Short mmCIF file of C-alpha atoms in Angstrom, two decimals:
data_model
loop_
_atom_site.label_atom_id
_atom_site.label_comp_id
_atom_site.label_asym_id
_atom_site.label_seq_id
_atom_site.Cartn_x
_atom_site.Cartn_y
_atom_site.Cartn_z
CA MET A 1 -21.77 33.93 25.03
CA LYS A 2 -23.38 35.63 27.86
CA LYS A 3 -21.86 37.12 31.15
CA LEU A 4 -22.89 35.00 33.91
CA SER A 5 -21.26 36.41 36.94
CA ILE A 6 -18.41 39.04 37.98
CA LEU A 7 -15.21 37.61 38.97
CA LEU A 8 -12.82 40.60 39.02
CA ILE A 9 -13.06 43.83 37.70
CA SER A 10 -10.32 46.71 36.97
CA VAL A 11 -10.80 50.20 35.73
CA PHE A 12 -8.80 52.58 33.79
CA LEU A 13 -9.27 55.93 32.22
CA SER A 14 -7.47 57.21 29.09
CA ASN A 15 -7.07 60.74 27.88
CA LEU A 16 -7.72 60.51 24.19
CA CYS A 17 -10.03 62.29 21.56
CA VAL A 18 -13.61 61.12 21.41
CA PHE A 19 -14.99 60.39 18.21
CA GLY A 20 -15.68 63.62 16.31
CA GLN A 21 -14.93 65.68 19.53
CA ASN A 22 -12.09 67.07 21.46
CA GLU A 23 -13.12 65.34 24.45
CA VAL A 24 -11.90 62.53 26.83
CA GLU A 25 -12.39 59.04 26.09
CA SER A 26 -13.37 56.80 28.80
CA TRP A 27 -12.62 53.21 29.12
CA GLU A 28 -13.38 50.20 31.39
CA SER A 29 -11.78 46.78 31.80
CA TYR A 30 -13.37 44.03 33.56
CA ILE A 31 -13.31 40.19 33.88
CA ALA A 32 -16.36 37.98 33.97
CA SER A 33 -17.27 34.56 33.50
CA TYR A 34 -18.83 33.34 30.40
CA GLU A 35 -19.46 29.83 28.73
CA GLU A 36 -18.72 26.99 31.28
CA ASN A 37 -17.74 29.47 33.89
CA LYS A 38 -14.65 30.48 32.08
CA PRO A 39 -13.27 33.78 32.50
CA GLY A 40 -13.04 36.53 29.84
CA SER A 41 -11.62 39.95 29.86
CA THR A 42 -13.23 42.79 28.21
CA THR A 43 -12.03 46.38 27.53
CA VAL A 44 -14.60 48.72 26.24
CA ARG A 45 -15.20 52.23 25.36
CA MET A 46 -17.84 53.85 27.54
CA ASP A 47 -18.16 57.48 26.59
CA ILE A 48 -20.09 56.73 23.21
CA PHE A 49 -22.67 54.54 24.43
CA ASN A 50 -25.41 57.16 24.42
CA GLN A 51 -24.38 58.18 20.94
CA THR A 52 -24.84 54.62 19.61
CA PRO A 53 -25.99 53.41 17.18
CA ILE A 54 -24.12 55.68 14.66
CA PRO A 55 -25.84 55.19 11.29
CA GLU A 56 -22.72 56.03 9.31
CA TYR A 57 -20.88 53.21 10.98
CA GLN A 58 -22.97 50.27 10.07
CA TYR A 59 -20.37 47.61 9.77
CA VAL A 60 -18.51 45.82 12.58
CA LEU A 61 -15.00 44.18 12.08
CA VAL A 62 -13.82 41.82 14.77
CA THR A 63 -10.50 40.44 14.25
CA GLY A 64 -7.49 38.95 16.22
CA ILE A 65 -5.44 36.07 16.86
CA LYS A 66 -5.19 32.83 18.66
CA TYR A 67 -2.33 32.42 21.24
CA GLU A 68 -0.71 29.89 23.14
CA SER A 69 -0.41 29.81 27.21
CA LYS A 70 0.08 27.63 30.01
CA ARG A 71 -2.53 29.21 32.04
CA GLU A 72 -5.70 27.29 32.56
CA ASP A 73 -7.93 30.44 32.75
CA GLY A 74 -6.83 31.13 29.03
CA PHE A 75 -5.16 34.51 29.85
CA PRO A 76 -1.76 35.12 28.23
CA GLU A 77 1.46 35.03 29.98
CA ASP A 78 3.54 37.87 30.30
CA GLU A 79 5.44 37.71 26.95
CA THR A 80 2.56 36.83 24.83
CA PHE A 81 0.52 39.57 26.74
CA LYS A 82 3.13 41.95 25.32
CA LEU A 83 2.95 40.39 21.79
CA LEU A 84 -1.08 40.92 22.02
CA HIS A 85 -0.84 44.41 23.29
CA LYS A 86 1.63 45.32 20.26
CA LEU A 87 -0.71 43.52 17.99
CA GLY A 88 -3.49 45.77 19.15
CA ASP A 89 -1.56 48.90 18.50
CA GLU A 90 -0.73 47.72 15.33
CA LEU A 91 -4.35 46.84 14.24
CA VAL A 92 -5.49 50.30 15.29
CA GLU A 93 -2.89 51.82 13.24
CA LEU A 94 -3.53 49.60 10.25
CA MET A 95 -7.47 50.70 10.65
CA ASN A 96 -6.79 54.27 10.88
CA LYS A 97 -4.51 54.31 7.58
CA ASN A 98 -7.24 52.41 5.55
CA SER A 99 -10.76 52.88 6.77
CA GLU A 100 -12.96 55.55 8.73
CA ASN A 101 -13.52 53.68 11.82
CA ILE A 102 -14.29 53.84 15.84
CA PHE A 103 -12.36 51.36 18.05
CA VAL A 104 -14.66 50.29 20.60
CA GLY A 105 -12.99 47.46 22.55
CA SER A 106 -11.35 44.22 22.99
CA PHE A 107 -12.28 40.75 24.11
CA MET A 108 -9.93 37.88 25.53
CA PHE A 109 -11.46 34.61 25.96
CA GLU A 110 -10.02 30.92 25.52
CA TYR A 111 -6.62 31.66 24.17
CA GLU A 112 -8.06 34.21 21.77
CA ARG A 113 -7.85 38.26 21.75
CA LEU A 114 -10.27 40.12 19.27
CA GLU A 115 -10.50 43.69 18.60
CA TYR A 116 -13.73 45.57 17.55
CA PHE A 117 -14.03 48.26 15.26
CA TYR A 118 -17.08 50.12 13.62
CA ILE A 119 -16.51 51.07 10.00
CA LYS A 120 -18.59 52.90 7.20
CA THR A 121 -17.86 50.74 4.38
CA ASP A 122 -16.52 47.36 3.24
CA ASN A 123 -13.70 48.77 1.37
CA GLY A 124 -11.45 45.64 1.09
CA ILE A 125 -10.18 45.92 4.68
CA GLU A 126 -10.54 42.17 5.00
CA ASN A 127 -7.67 41.62 2.33
CA LYS A 128 -5.49 44.12 3.94
CA LEU A 129 -5.71 42.36 7.21
CA LYS A 130 -5.05 38.96 5.68
CA GLU A 131 -1.86 40.23 4.09
CA PHE A 132 -1.06 42.03 7.55
CA TYR A 133 -1.43 38.89 9.50
CA ASN A 134 0.41 36.62 6.83
CA SER A 135 3.39 38.96 6.99
CA ASN A 136 3.70 39.73 10.50
CA TYR A 137 1.88 36.76 12.55
CA PRO A 138 2.42 33.78 10.09
CA ASN A 139 2.58 31.26 13.08
CA HIS A 140 -0.71 32.41 14.39
CA GLU A 141 -4.40 31.49 13.48
CA HIS A 142 -6.04 34.72 12.51
CA TYR A 143 -9.83 35.75 12.76
CA ILE A 144 -11.62 38.39 10.76
CA ASN A 145 -15.33 38.64 10.66
CA LEU A 146 -16.83 41.94 9.04
CA LYS A 147 -20.75 42.21 9.05
CA LYS A 148 -23.48 44.53 9.32
CA ASP A 149 -24.36 45.53 12.64
CA THR A 150 -26.65 48.62 12.30
CA ASN A 151 -27.97 48.21 15.79
CA TRP A 152 -24.34 48.15 17.34
CA SER A 153 -25.41 44.90 18.96
CA TYR A 154 -21.65 43.79 19.36
CA TYR A 155 -21.04 46.90 21.11
CA ARG A 156 -24.13 47.56 23.13
CA GLU A 157 -25.09 44.26 24.06
CA PHE A 158 -21.89 42.17 24.37
CA LEU A 159 -18.81 44.46 25.05
CA TYR A 160 -20.83 47.01 27.18
CA PRO A 161 -21.01 45.99 30.87
CA SER A 162 -23.94 44.85 32.11
CA GLN A 163 -25.93 46.61 34.90
CA GLU A 164 -24.59 44.21 37.58
CA ILE A 165 -21.15 44.88 36.49
CA MET A 166 -21.64 48.64 36.47
CA GLU A 167 -22.81 48.54 40.18
CA TYR A 168 -19.78 46.60 40.85
CA LEU A 169 -17.43 49.01 39.24
CA GLY A 170 -19.18 51.86 41.36
CA ASP A 171 -18.57 50.11 44.44
CA GLN A 172 -14.98 49.47 43.36
CA ARG A 173 -14.32 52.99 42.85
CA VAL A 174 -15.30 53.89 46.25
CA VAL A 175 -13.22 51.06 47.85
CA GLU A 176 -10.22 52.33 45.71
CA THR A 177 -10.47 55.68 46.77
CA LEU A 178 -10.48 54.64 50.31
CA ILE A 179 -7.28 52.71 49.68
CA GLU A 180 -5.60 55.63 48.03
CA ALA A 181 -6.41 57.71 51.03
CA GLY A 182 -4.58 55.17 53.13
CA ASP A 183 -7.25 53.01 54.49
CA ASN A 184 -6.48 49.55 54.87
CA LEU A 185 -10.04 48.41 55.08
CA ILE A 186 -9.76 46.39 58.20
CA LYS A 187 -11.82 48.56 60.44
CA ALA A 188 -15.57 48.39 60.39
CA ARG A 189 -17.18 51.94 60.45
CA ARG A 190 -20.48 53.69 59.80
CA VAL A 191 -21.57 53.52 56.19
CA ASP A 192 -24.28 55.77 55.11
CA HIS A 193 -26.78 54.77 52.11
CA TRP A 194 -29.58 56.56 50.21
CA ALA A 195 -32.46 55.39 48.48
CA TYR A 196 -35.31 57.04 46.53
CA PHE A 197 -38.77 56.25 45.90
CA ASN A 198 -41.99 57.50 43.85
CA ASP A 199 -44.58 56.59 46.55
CA GLU A 200 -44.24 57.41 50.13
CA SER A 201 -45.79 54.41 51.44
CA LYS A 202 -43.36 52.10 49.70
CA MET A 203 -40.60 54.12 51.14
CA GLU A 204 -42.27 53.40 54.51
CA SER A 205 -42.34 49.71 53.82
CA PHE A 206 -38.63 49.77 52.62
CA LYS A 207 -37.57 51.39 55.99
CA LYS A 208 -39.25 48.71 57.79
CA GLU A 209 -37.47 46.05 56.00
CA ILE A 210 -34.11 47.69 56.51
CA LYS A 211 -34.76 48.33 60.19
CA LYS A 212 -34.98 44.36 60.37
CA LEU A 213 -31.37 44.09 59.09
CA ASN A 214 -30.22 46.64 61.73
CA PHE A 215 -29.85 49.71 59.57
CA LYS A 216 -30.85 53.13 61.28
CA ILE A 217 -32.80 55.89 59.67
CA GLN A 218 -30.97 59.14 59.66
CA ASN A 219 -33.63 60.86 57.94
CA SER A 220 -36.47 60.91 55.21
CA THR A 221 -37.83 63.62 53.49
CA LYS A 222 -39.29 64.87 50.32
CA THR A 223 -37.24 66.04 47.38
CA ASP A 224 -37.54 68.30 44.46
CA ASP A 225 -37.42 65.50 41.95
CA ASP A 226 -41.01 64.37 40.43
CA SER A 227 -40.06 61.06 39.43
CA THR A 228 -38.70 59.92 42.69
CA PRO A 229 -39.64 62.50 45.20
CA PHE A 230 -39.26 60.57 48.79
CA MET A 231 -35.76 59.96 49.95
CA VAL A 232 -34.47 57.97 52.90
CA HIS A 233 -30.92 58.23 54.16
CA PHE A 234 -29.98 55.35 56.46
CA TYR A 235 -26.77 53.77 58.01
CA ARG A 236 -25.11 50.82 59.64
CA VAL A 237 -21.75 49.68 60.79
CA ASP A 238 -19.96 47.34 58.28
CA LYS A 239 -16.65 46.50 56.85
CA VAL A 240 -15.98 48.04 53.61
CA ASP A 241 -13.78 45.60 51.63
CA LEU A 242 -14.97 45.06 48.13
CA ASP A 243 -16.71 41.72 48.66
CA THR A 244 -18.43 42.60 51.73
CA ILE A 245 -19.77 46.01 50.59
CA TYR A 246 -20.76 44.72 47.05
CA SER A 247 -22.92 41.98 48.97
CA ILE A 248 -24.51 44.67 51.02
CA THR A 249 -25.24 47.08 48.13
CA SER A 250 -26.57 44.53 45.81
CA SER A 251 -29.07 43.24 48.39
CA LEU A 252 -30.09 46.91 49.36
CA ARG A 253 -30.60 47.36 45.58
CA GLU A 254 -32.74 44.46 44.93
CA LEU A 255 -34.66 45.41 48.08
CA ALA A 256 -35.28 49.11 46.95
CA ILE A 257 -36.64 47.79 43.31
CA SER A 258 -38.86 45.43 45.18
CA TYR A 259 -40.62 48.58 46.41
CA ASP A 260 -40.30 50.52 42.84
CA GLY A 261 -37.39 52.44 44.44
CA ASP A 262 -33.95 53.44 43.48
CA TYR A 263 -30.89 52.52 45.58
CA ASP A 264 -28.37 55.54 45.14
CA GLY A 265 -25.12 54.57 46.51
CA TRP A 266 -22.83 54.89 49.78
CA GLU A 267 -20.20 56.67 51.32
CA THR A 268 -18.06 56.33 54.38
CA SER A 269 -15.14 57.97 56.32
CA VAL A 270 -11.47 57.00 55.66
CA GLU A 271 -10.23 55.00 58.60
CA LYS A 272 -6.26 54.60 59.34
CA GLU A 273 -4.80 52.60 62.02
#
């Protein structure tokens, strides 16, 4: 399967222990479209990406059940969702008792929810899972797949959000912060943007293009960053609901890339009526 387009994204953080460290786990949840434009929901652990692949954990275990739902999008109804949540907790507990593992995420698509674990060795965990499903969920078709994944491809290339989704998440965080501050997002207001470039002439070309789009230049200057030493700060009056602002930022990002630049985000004021 391949992520085709973003449908909806939600975010949550969880204060747990990072693998091997006394730090905070970071998780994201998002919904995207997959095969035949059908939606799938992913929950993925974010904080260990730069540590992976972890050589000791060379096997990936994917396991879960199929469920029934009357929803056309394939997502569970309330009681089924509670059952799947309970099952997820039970699988984590079972894995922790029987295997050194790192739980990295879940994926729900087409009436099936799967949990993803990385483990050190194939120590008979498949048989324990079969016994667990047969005893506790005999009326549900279960799925168990254990295979080597030394590159952590299931985590890095499938569960982990694409760059497009990461950018959407960033915009959503800003919008959610505005809403939490009492902004109803109705009023258009000044929105400030920044972009960085490694070549001054390319930055000037970028400035010409954004002026055509009615952006105004606040300032452009040289920075201390050797890789992208030229910065432009610009703004325009716009609405900041998520659909509108993501359309704007994605276009600016593509424009900056076309001039070998890096679009660096936006900020705005809280507007209360």
